[in-house]
Amino acid sequence: MESTSSVAIGSLRIDQSVTNRIIRQAALSVPGCVEKAAGVGRLFGKPLPQSDITTDGPYIAAEVHIAVSWPAPVVQVARSVREAVRTHLETFMDAQVTEVAVFVDAITTDPQSGSKTRPPRVTFEDLAAFDSSPHVQHVVAPCDVEEGTNNEPTR
């Protein structure tokens, strides 16, 4: 007897704030890319990293504004951010990334929040060793377990 498969009909919409959060986390995973308020003072400045995205179906283009800690090879940090953003969007959003433009809006020697020391020096070697691919852990949740039974998922 053949089993019939059903196809779910509907749509999926992912809010841009989710995509922006993925981009922010990807950028901050790169050594030398730091959080910073840029612009007119800390209170009124925009928080970096920050992104603007354009979507067209499965296609995404991103513009990412970052702050880089000093001393660090700024161009290489920006390149690493571009690659990390691309791989994170492809992995988490199942998107086809058409462009990632990275703009370095600030360079800072300020300590990160909660710290009193300057950011550590970032070297070319640190960035060469950086793995831009996201580290995804697949989780399988049990399903079809009736409430009130002792059915436990097999391990």
PDB file of C-alpha atoms in Angstrom:
ATOM      1  CA  MET A   1       0.000   0.000   0.000  1.00  0.00           C
ATOM      2  CA  GLU A   2       1.419   3.352  -0.997  1.00  0.00           C
ATOM      3  CA  SER A   3       1.272   6.232   1.424  1.00  0.00           C
ATOM      4  CA  THR A   4       0.099   9.545   0.140  1.00  0.00           C
ATOM      5  CA  SER A   5       2.093  12.624   0.987  1.00  0.00           C
ATOM      6  CA  SER A   6       0.441  15.921   1.656  1.00  0.00           C
ATOM      7  CA  VAL A   7       1.779  19.273   0.591  1.00  0.00           C
ATOM      8  CA  ALA A   8       1.253  22.216   2.901  1.00  0.00           C
ATOM      9  CA  ILE A   9      -0.090  25.253   1.131  1.00  0.00           C
ATOM     10  CA  GLY A  10       0.573  28.697   2.512  1.00  0.00           C
ATOM     11  CA  SER A  11       3.262  31.276   2.760  1.00  0.00           C
ATOM     12  CA  LEU A  12       6.187  32.151   4.944  1.00  0.00           C
ATOM     13  CA  ARG A  13       7.127  35.689   5.910  1.00  0.00           C
ATOM     14  CA  ILE A  14      10.209  36.506   7.942  1.00  0.00           C
ATOM     15  CA  ASP A  15      10.280  40.001   9.392  1.00  0.00           C
ATOM     16  CA  GLN A  16      13.208  42.196   8.361  1.00  0.00           C
ATOM     17  CA  SER A  17      14.163  42.603  12.020  1.00  0.00           C
ATOM     18  CA  VAL A  18      14.969  38.877  12.100  1.00  0.00           C
ATOM     19  CA  THR A  19      17.199  39.170   9.056  1.00  0.00           C
ATOM     20  CA  ASN A  20      18.876  42.262  10.528  1.00  0.00           C
ATOM     21  CA  ARG A  21      19.510  40.367  13.781  1.00  0.00           C
ATOM     22  CA  ILE A  22      21.163  37.500  11.877  1.00  0.00           C
ATOM     23  CA  ILE A  23      23.364  40.008  10.045  1.00  0.00           C
ATOM     24  CA  ARG A  24      24.288  41.754  13.315  1.00  0.00           C
ATOM     25  CA  GLN A  25      25.254  38.475  15.003  1.00  0.00           C
ATOM     26  CA  ALA A  26      27.257  37.397  11.944  1.00  0.00           C
ATOM     27  CA  ALA A  27      29.185  40.682  11.932  1.00  0.00           C
ATOM     28  CA  LEU A  28      29.892  40.541  15.671  1.00  0.00           C
ATOM     29  CA  SER A  29      31.264  37.004  15.311  1.00  0.00           C
ATOM     30  CA  VAL A  30      34.230  38.433  13.366  1.00  0.00           C
ATOM     31  CA  PRO A  31      37.316  39.328  15.423  1.00  0.00           C
ATOM     32  CA  GLY A  32      37.743  43.107  15.399  1.00  0.00           C
ATOM     33  CA  CYS A  33      34.098  43.964  14.664  1.00  0.00           C
ATOM     34  CA  VAL A  34      32.609  45.564  17.772  1.00  0.00           C
ATOM     35  CA  GLU A  35      29.420  47.169  19.040  1.00  0.00           C
ATOM     36  CA  LYS A  36      29.538  50.947  19.101  1.00  0.00           C
ATOM     37  CA  ALA A  37      27.230  53.922  18.988  1.00  0.00           C
ATOM     38  CA  ALA A  38      28.302  56.017  16.025  1.00  0.00           C
ATOM     39  CA  GLY A  39      27.166  59.455  15.035  1.00  0.00           C
ATOM     40  CA  VAL A  40      26.263  62.409  17.241  1.00  0.00           C
ATOM     41  CA  GLY A  41      27.144  61.176  20.720  1.00  0.00           C
ATOM     42  CA  ARG A  42      26.482  57.825  22.339  1.00  0.00           C
ATOM     43  CA  LEU A  43      22.880  58.622  23.216  1.00  0.00           C
ATOM     44  CA  PHE A  44      21.757  59.720  19.766  1.00  0.00           C
ATOM     45  CA  GLY A  45      24.124  57.731  17.573  1.00  0.00           C
ATOM     46  CA  LYS A  46      23.100  54.662  15.622  1.00  0.00           C
ATOM     47  CA  PRO A  47      24.171  51.336  17.109  1.00  0.00           C
ATOM     48  CA  LEU A  48      26.764  49.485  15.063  1.00  0.00           C
ATOM     49  CA  PRO A  49      26.762  46.989  13.509  1.00  0.00           C
ATOM     50  CA  GLN A  50      23.640  47.970  11.620  1.00  0.00           C
ATOM     51  CA  SER A  51      22.208  46.723   8.339  1.00  0.00           C
ATOM     52  CA  ASP A  52      19.778  47.589   5.597  1.00  0.00           C
ATOM     53  CA  ILE A  53      18.451  44.804   3.413  1.00  0.00           C
ATOM     54  CA  THR A  54      16.688  44.560   0.103  1.00  0.00           C
ATOM     55  CA  THR A  55      14.780  41.396  -0.713  1.00  0.00           C
ATOM     56  CA  ASP A  56      13.246  40.102  -3.911  1.00  0.00           C
ATOM     57  CA  GLY A  57      11.805  36.646  -3.378  1.00  0.00           C
ATOM     58  CA  PRO A  58      14.679  34.377  -2.349  1.00  0.00           C
ATOM     59  CA  TYR A  59      17.286  37.030  -3.190  1.00  0.00           C
ATOM     60  CA  ILE A  60      18.827  39.256  -0.519  1.00  0.00           C
ATOM     61  CA  ALA A  61      21.211  42.190  -0.815  1.00  0.00           C
ATOM     62  CA  ALA A  62      22.623  43.666   2.394  1.00  0.00           C
ATOM     63  CA  GLU A  63      24.368  46.887   3.332  1.00  0.00           C
ATOM     64  CA  VAL A  64      26.226  46.502   6.630  1.00  0.00           C
ATOM     65  CA  HIS A  65      27.707  49.349   8.695  1.00  0.00           C
ATOM     66  CA  ILE A  66      30.303  48.298  11.275  1.00  0.00           C
ATOM     67  CA  ALA A  67      32.753  49.580  13.875  1.00  0.00           C
ATOM     68  CA  VAL A  68      36.251  48.108  14.038  1.00  0.00           C
ATOM     69  CA  SER A  69      38.443  47.938  17.122  1.00  0.00           C
ATOM     70  CA  TRP A  70      41.914  49.417  16.871  1.00  0.00           C
ATOM     71  CA  PRO A  71      44.475  48.057  16.247  1.00  0.00           C
ATOM     72  CA  ALA A  72      43.145  45.698  13.573  1.00  0.00           C
ATOM     73  CA  PRO A  73      43.599  45.241   9.814  1.00  0.00           C
ATOM     74  CA  VAL A  74      40.458  47.190   8.902  1.00  0.00           C
ATOM     75  CA  VAL A  75      40.103  46.019   5.295  1.00  0.00           C
ATOM     76  CA  GLN A  76      40.482  42.370   6.269  1.00  0.00           C
ATOM     77  CA  VAL A  77      37.928  42.754   9.089  1.00  0.00           C
ATOM     78  CA  ALA A  78      35.456  44.218   6.563  1.00  0.00           C
ATOM     79  CA  ARG A  79      36.126  41.343   4.127  1.00  0.00           C
ATOM     80  CA  SER A  80      35.593  38.803   6.899  1.00  0.00           C
ATOM     81  CA  VAL A  81      32.332  40.506   7.900  1.00  0.00           C
ATOM     82  CA  ARG A  82      31.149  40.362   4.288  1.00  0.00           C
ATOM     83  CA  GLU A  83      31.864  36.616   4.114  1.00  0.00           C
ATOM     84  CA  ALA A  84      30.304  35.888   7.534  1.00  0.00           C
ATOM     85  CA  VAL A  85      27.119  37.793   6.637  1.00  0.00           C
ATOM     86  CA  ARG A  86      26.865  35.962   3.312  1.00  0.00           C
ATOM     87  CA  THR A  87      27.264  32.501   4.854  1.00  0.00           C
ATOM     88  CA  HIS A  88      24.899  33.235   7.759  1.00  0.00           C
ATOM     89  CA  LEU A  89      22.150  34.487   5.427  1.00  0.00           C
ATOM     90  CA  GLU A  90      22.566  31.485   3.140  1.00  0.00           C
ATOM     91  CA  THR A  91      22.471  29.071   6.076  1.00  0.00           C
ATOM     92  CA  PHE A  92      19.759  30.561   8.283  1.00  0.00           C
ATOM     93  CA  MET A  93      17.532  32.190   5.675  1.00  0.00           C
ATOM     94  CA  ASP A  94      18.044  29.724   2.804  1.00  0.00           C
ATOM     95  CA  ALA A  95      18.565  32.840   0.709  1.00  0.00           C
ATOM     96  CA  GLN A  96      20.531  33.580  -2.403  1.00  0.00           C
ATOM     97  CA  VAL A  97      22.754  36.498  -1.468  1.00  0.00           C
ATOM     98  CA  THR A  98      23.341  38.817  -4.396  1.00  0.00           C
ATOM     99  CA  GLU A  99      25.480  41.422  -2.621  1.00  0.00           C
ATOM    100  CA  VAL A 100      26.920  42.318   0.770  1.00  0.00           C
ATOM    101  CA  ALA A 101      28.355  45.831   0.943  1.00  0.00           C
ATOM    102  CA  VAL A 102      30.301  46.604   4.133  1.00  0.00           C
ATOM    103  CA  PHE A 103      30.988  50.146   5.334  1.00  0.00           C
ATOM    104  CA  VAL A 104      33.369  50.883   8.204  1.00  0.00           C
ATOM    105  CA  ASP A 105      31.674  53.795   9.963  1.00  0.00           C
ATOM    106  CA  ALA A 106      33.907  53.926  13.047  1.00  0.00           C
ATOM    107  CA  ILE A 107      37.214  52.800  14.455  1.00  0.00           C
ATOM    108  CA  THR A 108      37.409  52.630  18.217  1.00  0.00           C
ATOM    109  CA  THR A 109      39.848  52.067  21.035  1.00  0.00           C
ATOM    110  CA  ASP A 110      37.012  52.284  23.583  1.00  0.00           C
ATOM    111  CA  PRO A 111      36.553  49.306  25.897  1.00  0.00           C
ATOM    112  CA  GLN A 112      33.529  47.135  25.230  1.00  0.00           C
ATOM    113  CA  SER A 113      30.601  47.520  27.610  1.00  0.00           C
ATOM    114  CA  GLY A 114      31.343  45.857  30.928  1.00  0.00           C
ATOM    115  CA  SER A 115      35.107  46.036  30.399  1.00  0.00           C
ATOM    116  CA  LYS A 116      37.726  48.574  31.421  1.00  0.00           C
ATOM    117  CA  THR A 117      40.448  47.418  29.053  1.00  0.00           C
ATOM    118  CA  ARG A 118      41.031  48.239  25.415  1.00  0.00           C
ATOM    119  CA  PRO A 119      39.932  45.673  22.822  1.00  0.00           C
ATOM    120  CA  PRO A 120      42.600  43.061  22.117  1.00  0.00           C
ATOM    121  CA  ARG A 121      44.822  43.492  19.078  1.00  0.00           C
ATOM    122  CA  VAL A 122      43.421  41.659  16.045  1.00  0.00           C
ATOM    123  CA  THR A 123      45.981  40.325  13.580  1.00  0.00           C
ATOM    124  CA  PHE A 124      45.911  39.004  10.019  1.00  0.00           C
ATOM    125  CA  GLU A 125      46.501  35.555  11.518  1.00  0.00           C
ATOM    126  CA  ASP A 126      43.412  35.895  13.741  1.00  0.00           C
ATOM    127  CA  LEU A 127      41.296  36.717  10.713  1.00  0.00           C
ATOM    128  CA  ALA A 128      42.855  33.984   8.547  1.00  0.00           C
ATOM    129  CA  ALA A 129      41.960  31.447  11.248  1.00  0.00           C
ATOM    130  CA  PHE A 130      38.403  32.777  11.546  1.00  0.00           C
ATOM    131  CA  ASP A 131      35.734  30.357  10.287  1.00  0.00           C
ATOM    132  CA  SER A 132      32.880  32.430   8.817  1.00  0.00           C
ATOM    133  CA  SER A 133      30.451  29.533   8.629  1.00  0.00           C
ATOM    134  CA  PRO A 134      27.797  29.498  11.336  1.00  0.00           C
ATOM    135  CA  HIS A 135      27.979  26.671  13.813  1.00  0.00           C
ATOM    136  CA  VAL A 136      24.497  25.216  13.645  1.00  0.00           C
ATOM    137  CA  GLN A 137      23.355  22.497  15.979  1.00  0.00           C
ATOM    138  CA  HIS A 138      20.393  20.557  14.649  1.00  0.00           C
ATOM    139  CA  VAL A 139      17.761  19.855  17.248  1.00  0.00           C
ATOM    140  CA  VAL A 140      15.122  17.182  16.837  1.00  0.00           C
ATOM    141  CA  ALA A 141      12.017  17.612  18.924  1.00  0.00           C
ATOM    142  CA  PRO A 142       9.734  14.650  19.570  1.00  0.00           C
ATOM    143  CA  CYS A 143       6.333  14.853  17.967  1.00  0.00           C
ATOM    144  CA  ASP A 144       3.132  12.854  17.942  1.00  0.00           C
ATOM    145  CA  VAL A 145       3.412  12.151  21.666  1.00  0.00           C
ATOM    146  CA  GLU A 146       0.015  12.122  23.303  1.00  0.00           C
ATOM    147  CA  GLU A 147      -0.386  14.148  26.456  1.00  0.00           C
ATOM    148  CA  GLY A 148      -0.651  12.033  29.599  1.00  0.00           C
ATOM    149  CA  THR A 149       1.155   8.959  28.226  1.00  0.00           C
ATOM    150  CA  ASN A 150       4.554   7.660  29.156  1.00  0.00           C
ATOM    151  CA  ASN A 151       5.794   7.676  25.585  1.00  0.00           C
ATOM    152  CA  GLU A 152       9.335   8.963  25.693  1.00  0.00           C
ATOM    153  CA  PRO A 153      11.353   9.718  22.584  1.00  0.00           C
ATOM    154  CA  THR A 154      14.031   7.188  21.713  1.00  0.00           C
ATOM    155  CA  ARG A 155      17.581   8.364  21.950  1.00  0.00           C
TER     156      ARG A 155
END
